[in-house]
Amino acid sequence: MAKTRELLMTSTLAVGALVAATGCTSDPAVTAPTAAATGAPSAPATTATPAGSEQDSAEQAIVVRYLDAIAGGDTAAAWALLTPEAQQFYGAERTFAEYSPVDGTVTPDEASALVDADLTVAEGPEGAFTLVSATTDDLADAWIVRETADGLRVDDAGVPPTGDSLYEWDNPAAGAEDQTAGGAVYDTTAPASISFASPLSQDQTEPSVVGYPDTLWVFLDGQQLPSIQAVSAGSGKRFTTEIGESGGAGRGLTVVWQTGADSLGWRSSTVVL
């Protein structure tokens, strides 16, 4: 998710030496996501309506409630709208209250701006989730909405501050999220790219809460593009997608992935191009 704040992170990503090239060291054996997709999925219906309009879908409505709660500082209300998997990531509401403003989710100021933006809705692979996206001139974000035992909830876990396999955007060079004030620079002469560190490259015994995907689902300003597959990049993986030159206005590029075979959770990351 595109952000304008500095992430508190004590671990060092093991992706500095990632180079996208054929013939690199093959990826270590890891469990692949359970929702398989190859090539371009069938184009789902995509709609965009102003937030608060009568045409809002249930998914848009829950995102509006979530953003309103964060903008108003109502941590309890925002916490109640998270999926069980997102809540498990934080462990407790007080941890969510402490870390969510700085861990790559959404700040109160951003929520206040985005809640009034037009919300675009797109269906994920095989209906596994609905992606609700918002883009302004200088902000972009997207939220994964899934059906749970308690109804629709939002998958919006942050970036771990330490200890887990992480990812980072290479182009734009935004790190795990767009943490640079004013946005990271996007090189239009090269594909947009994001890298993942191998879980085997870090000293850990538990599965990564970030995951190590083989496939990313891609959305540009809420419009679904063909899914992309990973290529080997040193000890990790890199994904690239051709976006082309910007028309001047901000564009939100979102990638979505499943965190692993043992979790129903999904993650997304959005940067402004």
Tab-separated table of C-alpha atoms in Angstrom:
chain	number	residue	atom	x	y	z
A	1	MET	CA	0.000	0.000	0.000
A	2	ALA	CA	1.390	3.288	-0.953
A	3	LYS	CA	2.378	5.236	2.110
A	4	THR	CA	4.152	8.480	2.990
A	5	ARG	CA	5.839	7.552	6.195
A	6	GLU	CA	8.957	5.815	7.413
A	7	LEU	CA	8.648	2.137	8.306
A	8	LEU	CA	10.112	0.955	11.591
A	9	MET	CA	11.987	-2.167	10.545
A	10	THR	CA	14.937	-3.722	12.304
A	11	SER	CA	15.600	-6.622	9.973
A	12	THR	CA	17.647	-6.262	6.804
A	13	LEU	CA	16.057	-7.579	3.633
A	14	ALA	CA	18.071	-10.290	1.988
A	15	VAL	CA	17.289	-9.031	-1.480
A	16	GLY	CA	20.039	-6.514	-2.119
A	17	ALA	CA	21.804	-8.817	-4.513
A	18	LEU	CA	18.687	-9.808	-6.453
A	19	VAL	CA	19.226	-9.579	-10.196
A	20	ALA	CA	16.518	-10.564	-12.660
A	21	ALA	CA	18.290	-12.793	-15.166
A	22	THR	CA	17.845	-16.245	-16.612
A	23	GLY	CA	20.334	-18.811	-15.475
A	24	CYS	CA	20.447	-17.516	-11.885
A	25	THR	CA	20.357	-19.855	-8.917
A	26	SER	CA	17.001	-21.612	-8.813
A	27	ASP	CA	14.572	-20.873	-6.002
A	28	PRO	CA	14.668	-23.047	-2.889
A	29	ALA	CA	11.791	-25.458	-2.419
A	30	VAL	CA	8.929	-23.719	-0.696
A	31	THR	CA	5.208	-24.277	-0.424
A	32	ALA	CA	3.381	-22.552	-3.267
A	33	PRO	CA	0.156	-20.609	-2.800
A	34	THR	CA	-2.988	-22.696	-3.117
A	35	ALA	CA	-4.827	-20.411	-5.527
A	36	ALA	CA	-3.071	-21.277	-8.781
A	37	ALA	CA	-3.149	-18.989	-11.789
A	38	THR	CA	-1.168	-18.910	-14.982
A	39	GLY	CA	-1.242	-16.367	-17.742
A	40	ALA	CA	-4.010	-13.787	-17.852
A	41	PRO	CA	-7.117	-14.626	-15.822
A	42	SER	CA	-10.510	-13.950	-17.323
A	43	ALA	CA	-11.237	-10.232	-17.022
A	44	PRO	CA	-13.630	-9.665	-14.116
A	45	ALA	CA	-16.227	-6.945	-14.040
A	46	THR	CA	-14.686	-3.777	-12.642
A	47	THR	CA	-16.775	-0.910	-11.322
A	48	ALA	CA	-15.996	2.520	-9.924
A	49	THR	CA	-18.490	4.604	-7.961
A	50	PRO	CA	-17.991	7.550	-5.617
A	51	ALA	CA	-17.676	6.502	-1.978
A	52	GLY	CA	-21.000	6.889	-0.206
A	53	SER	CA	-23.134	6.617	-3.330
A	54	GLU	CA	-26.186	4.389	-3.504
A	55	GLN	CA	-24.338	2.089	-5.912
A	56	ASP	CA	-21.726	1.119	-3.317
A	57	SER	CA	-21.160	-2.608	-3.075
A	58	ALA	CA	-20.931	-4.368	0.285
A	59	GLU	CA	-17.156	-4.544	-0.217
A	60	GLN	CA	-16.914	-0.804	-0.815
A	61	ALA	CA	-19.088	-0.146	2.206
A	62	ILE	CA	-16.872	-2.118	4.578
A	63	VAL	CA	-13.766	-0.327	3.264
A	64	VAL	CA	-15.479	3.022	3.878
A	65	ARG	CA	-16.288	1.900	7.445
A	66	TYR	CA	-12.678	0.789	7.930
A	67	LEU	CA	-11.243	4.077	6.648
A	68	ASP	CA	-13.738	6.116	8.676
A	69	ALA	CA	-12.696	4.224	11.816
A	70	ILE	CA	-8.993	4.820	11.192
A	71	ALA	CA	-9.506	8.472	10.261
A	72	GLY	CA	-11.481	8.959	13.473
A	73	GLY	CA	-8.954	7.159	15.670
A	74	ASP	CA	-11.432	4.385	16.524
A	75	THR	CA	-8.998	1.484	16.791
A	76	ALA	CA	-11.589	-0.891	18.218
A	77	ALA	CA	-13.919	-0.394	15.248
A	78	ALA	CA	-11.094	-0.825	12.732
A	79	TRP	CA	-9.822	-3.927	14.544
A	80	ALA	CA	-13.271	-5.544	14.404
A	81	LEU	CA	-13.297	-5.195	10.605
A	82	LEU	CA	-10.040	-7.141	10.064
A	83	THR	CA	-9.969	-10.772	8.955
A	84	PRO	CA	-8.926	-13.386	11.537
A	85	GLU	CA	-5.633	-13.764	9.669
A	86	ALA	CA	-4.891	-10.031	9.853
A	87	GLN	CA	-5.770	-10.026	13.555
A	88	GLN	CA	-3.501	-13.033	14.079
A	89	PHE	CA	-0.641	-11.101	12.501
A	90	TYR	CA	-0.952	-8.416	15.200
A	91	GLY	CA	-1.978	-10.758	18.008
A	92	ALA	CA	-3.901	-8.142	19.959
A	93	GLU	CA	-5.811	-4.928	19.370
A	94	ARG	CA	-3.311	-2.885	21.371
A	95	THR	CA	-0.502	-4.074	19.065
A	96	PHE	CA	-2.572	-3.068	16.038
A	97	ALA	CA	-3.154	0.348	17.598
A	98	GLU	CA	0.579	0.818	18.201
A	99	TYR	CA	2.043	-0.419	14.932
A	100	SER	CA	-0.575	0.025	12.204
A	101	PRO	CA	0.085	3.777	11.738
A	102	VAL	CA	3.720	3.071	10.832
A	103	ASP	CA	3.822	-0.448	9.367
A	104	GLY	CA	2.561	0.095	5.840
A	105	THR	CA	-1.215	-0.054	6.340
A	106	VAL	CA	-2.935	3.347	6.321
A	107	THR	CA	-2.516	6.448	8.487
A	108	PRO	CA	-5.434	8.562	9.764
A	109	ASP	CA	-4.485	11.391	7.381
A	110	GLU	CA	-4.367	9.042	4.404
A	111	ALA	CA	-7.634	7.421	5.422
A	112	SER	CA	-9.290	10.832	5.590
A	113	ALA	CA	-8.181	11.610	2.031
A	114	LEU	CA	-8.869	8.207	0.503
A	115	VAL	CA	-12.305	7.663	2.002
A	116	ASP	CA	-13.657	10.424	-0.262
A	117	ALA	CA	-12.003	9.082	-3.411
A	118	ASP	CA	-13.811	7.015	-6.029
A	119	LEU	CA	-13.566	3.369	-5.028
A	120	THR	CA	-12.904	0.833	-7.772
A	121	VAL	CA	-13.939	-2.789	-7.253
A	122	ALA	CA	-12.374	-5.802	-8.988
A	123	GLU	CA	-12.808	-9.515	-8.332
A	124	GLY	CA	-9.760	-11.611	-7.510
A	125	PRO	CA	-8.919	-15.083	-8.896
A	126	GLU	CA	-11.833	-17.511	-8.673
A	127	GLY	CA	-13.663	-15.052	-6.430
A	128	ALA	CA	-11.146	-15.537	-3.607
A	129	PHE	CA	-11.316	-11.839	-2.712
A	130	THR	CA	-12.541	-8.466	-3.884
A	131	LEU	CA	-9.994	-5.689	-4.302
A	132	VAL	CA	-11.265	-2.209	-3.474
A	133	SER	CA	-8.883	0.489	-4.770
A	134	ALA	CA	-8.661	4.252	-4.357
A	135	THR	CA	-6.373	6.714	-6.156
A	136	THR	CA	-5.934	10.461	-5.767
A	137	ASP	CA	-3.359	12.726	-7.410
A	138	ASP	CA	-0.691	11.779	-4.869
A	139	LEU	CA	-2.071	8.799	-2.935
A	140	ALA	CA	-3.099	5.279	-3.813
A	141	ASP	CA	-4.127	2.286	-1.762
A	142	ALA	CA	-6.112	-0.912	-2.066
A	143	TRP	CA	-7.852	-3.249	0.356
A	144	ILE	CA	-8.514	-6.957	0.087
A	145	VAL	CA	-12.045	-7.822	1.208
A	146	ARG	CA	-12.887	-11.481	1.864
A	147	GLU	CA	-15.840	-13.472	3.112
A	148	THR	CA	-15.161	-14.988	6.556
A	149	ALA	CA	-17.220	-16.864	9.138
A	150	ASP	CA	-18.152	-13.441	10.532
A	151	GLY	CA	-19.023	-11.908	7.165
A	152	LEU	CA	-16.962	-9.606	4.973
A	153	ARG	CA	-13.667	-8.539	6.533
A	154	VAL	CA	-10.528	-6.681	5.399
A	155	ASP	CA	-7.111	-8.328	4.963
A	156	ASP	CA	-4.831	-5.436	5.976
A	157	ALA	CA	-1.853	-6.767	7.900
A	158	GLY	CA	1.266	-4.588	7.956
A	159	VAL	CA	4.896	-5.278	7.228
A	160	PRO	CA	6.637	-7.209	10.035
A	161	PRO	CA	9.118	-4.999	11.902
A	162	THR	CA	11.565	-7.883	12.256
A	163	GLY	CA	12.170	-11.577	11.785
A	164	ASP	CA	10.217	-12.634	8.700
A	165	SER	CA	10.831	-13.013	4.978
A	166	LEU	CA	10.097	-9.622	3.477
A	167	TYR	CA	9.740	-8.007	0.103
A	168	GLU	CA	10.686	-4.696	-1.444
A	169	TRP	CA	9.814	-2.663	-4.500
A	170	ASP	CA	12.756	-2.198	-6.849
A	171	ASN	CA	11.015	0.088	-9.375
A	172	PRO	CA	9.839	2.397	-7.984
A	173	ALA	CA	12.519	1.962	-5.319
A	174	ALA	CA	10.061	2.237	-2.462
A	175	GLY	CA	11.156	-0.532	-0.110
A	176	ALA	CA	8.413	-2.719	1.316
A	177	GLU	CA	5.961	0.120	0.796
A	178	ASP	CA	6.156	3.662	-0.509
A	179	GLN	CA	7.778	5.069	2.611
A	180	THR	CA	9.447	8.039	0.925
A	181	ALA	CA	7.792	11.419	1.454
A	182	GLY	CA	6.438	12.565	-1.877
A	183	GLY	CA	6.691	9.074	-3.378
A	184	ALA	CA	9.582	7.076	-4.766
A	185	VAL	CA	10.713	7.818	-8.312
A	186	TYR	CA	9.398	5.422	-10.961
A	187	ASP	CA	11.774	4.727	-13.863
A	188	THR	CA	9.469	4.599	-16.897
A	189	THR	CA	12.219	3.092	-19.063
A	190	ALA	CA	12.133	-0.172	-17.065
A	191	PRO	CA	9.353	-2.508	-15.936
A	192	ALA	CA	7.851	-2.056	-12.495
A	193	SER	CA	9.406	-4.702	-10.257
A	194	ILE	CA	9.130	-6.150	-6.765
A	195	SER	CA	11.438	-8.686	-5.085
A	196	PHE	CA	10.947	-11.254	-2.341
A	197	ALA	CA	13.647	-12.646	-0.085
A	198	SER	CA	13.765	-16.419	0.290
A	199	PRO	CA	12.527	-17.689	3.690
A	200	LEU	CA	15.612	-19.922	3.691
A	201	SER	CA	17.824	-16.838	3.626
A	202	GLN	CA	16.691	-15.825	7.103
A	203	ASP	CA	17.191	-17.455	10.495
A	204	GLN	CA	13.639	-18.415	11.345
A	205	THR	CA	11.714	-21.540	12.255
A	206	GLU	CA	8.148	-20.329	11.688
A	207	PRO	CA	6.499	-19.856	8.271
A	208	SER	CA	6.791	-16.343	6.922
A	209	VAL	CA	3.708	-14.218	7.527
A	210	VAL	CA	4.558	-12.367	4.316
A	211	GLY	CA	4.841	-15.505	2.206
A	212	TYR	CA	6.997	-16.409	-0.771
A	213	PRO	CA	4.620	-16.397	-3.751
A	214	ASP	CA	4.975	-17.869	-7.207
A	215	THR	CA	2.222	-15.685	-8.686
A	216	LEU	CA	1.164	-12.073	-8.231
A	217	TRP	CA	-2.184	-10.658	-9.317
A	218	VAL	CA	-1.759	-7.150	-10.695
A	219	PHE	CA	-4.126	-4.162	-10.704
A	220	LEU	CA	-3.503	-0.678	-12.126
A	221	ASP	CA	-5.894	1.909	-10.678
A	222	GLY	CA	-8.173	-0.992	-9.827
A	223	GLN	CA	-8.164	-2.482	-13.338
A	224	GLN	CA	-6.879	-6.046	-13.438
A	225	LEU	CA	-3.836	-6.785	-15.603
A	226	PRO	CA	-2.463	-10.233	-16.493
A	227	SER	CA	-1.036	-12.095	-13.521
A	228	ILE	CA	2.749	-12.453	-13.420
A	229	GLN	CA	5.053	-15.310	-12.474
A	230	ALA	CA	8.277	-15.112	-10.495
A	231	VAL	CA	11.742	-15.427	-11.978
A	232	SER	CA	14.796	-16.507	-10.018
A	233	ALA	CA	16.858	-13.652	-8.651
A	234	GLY	CA	19.831	-14.848	-6.679
A	235	SER	CA	18.473	-16.451	-3.521
A	236	GLY	CA	15.038	-14.878	-3.960
A	237	LYS	CA	12.388	-14.042	-6.528
A	238	ARG	CA	11.582	-11.028	-8.648
A	239	PHE	CA	8.368	-10.102	-10.419
A	240	THR	CA	8.256	-7.552	-13.234
A	241	THR	CA	5.341	-6.019	-15.125
A	242	GLU	CA	5.313	-3.565	-18.031
A	243	ILE	CA	3.290	-0.467	-17.122
A	244	GLY	CA	4.459	2.158	-19.607
A	245	GLU	CA	4.829	5.888	-19.215
A	246	SER	CA	2.683	7.934	-16.888
A	247	GLY	CA	0.311	10.563	-18.187
A	248	GLY	CA	1.327	12.893	-15.363
A	249	ALA	CA	-1.368	12.044	-12.809
A	250	GLY	CA	-0.631	9.533	-10.074
A	251	ARG	CA	-1.415	5.908	-10.814
A	252	GLY	CA	-1.796	3.200	-8.194
A	253	LEU	CA	-0.080	-0.113	-8.964
A	254	THR	CA	-1.210	-2.918	-6.663
A	255	VAL	CA	0.065	-6.475	-6.461
A	256	VAL	CA	-1.767	-9.157	-4.487
A	257	TRP	CA	-0.561	-12.548	-3.335
A	258	GLN	CA	-1.604	-15.412	-1.077
A	259	THR	CA	0.577	-15.826	1.996
A	260	GLY	CA	0.781	-19.634	1.818
A	261	ALA	CA	-0.968	-22.979	1.665
A	262	ASP	CA	-1.646	-23.033	5.403
A	263	SER	CA	-3.326	-19.629	5.572
A	264	LEU	CA	-6.454	-18.112	4.070
A	265	GLY	CA	-4.807	-14.694	4.265
A	266	TRP	CA	-3.864	-12.521	1.302
A	267	ARG	CA	-1.548	-9.534	1.123
A	268	SER	CA	-1.279	-6.544	-1.148
A	269	SER	CA	1.219	-3.782	-1.768
A	270	THR	CA	0.494	-0.549	-3.632
A	271	VAL	CA	2.845	2.107	-4.963
A	272	VAL	CA	2.153	5.367	-6.761
A	273	LEU	CA	3.675	5.596	-10.232
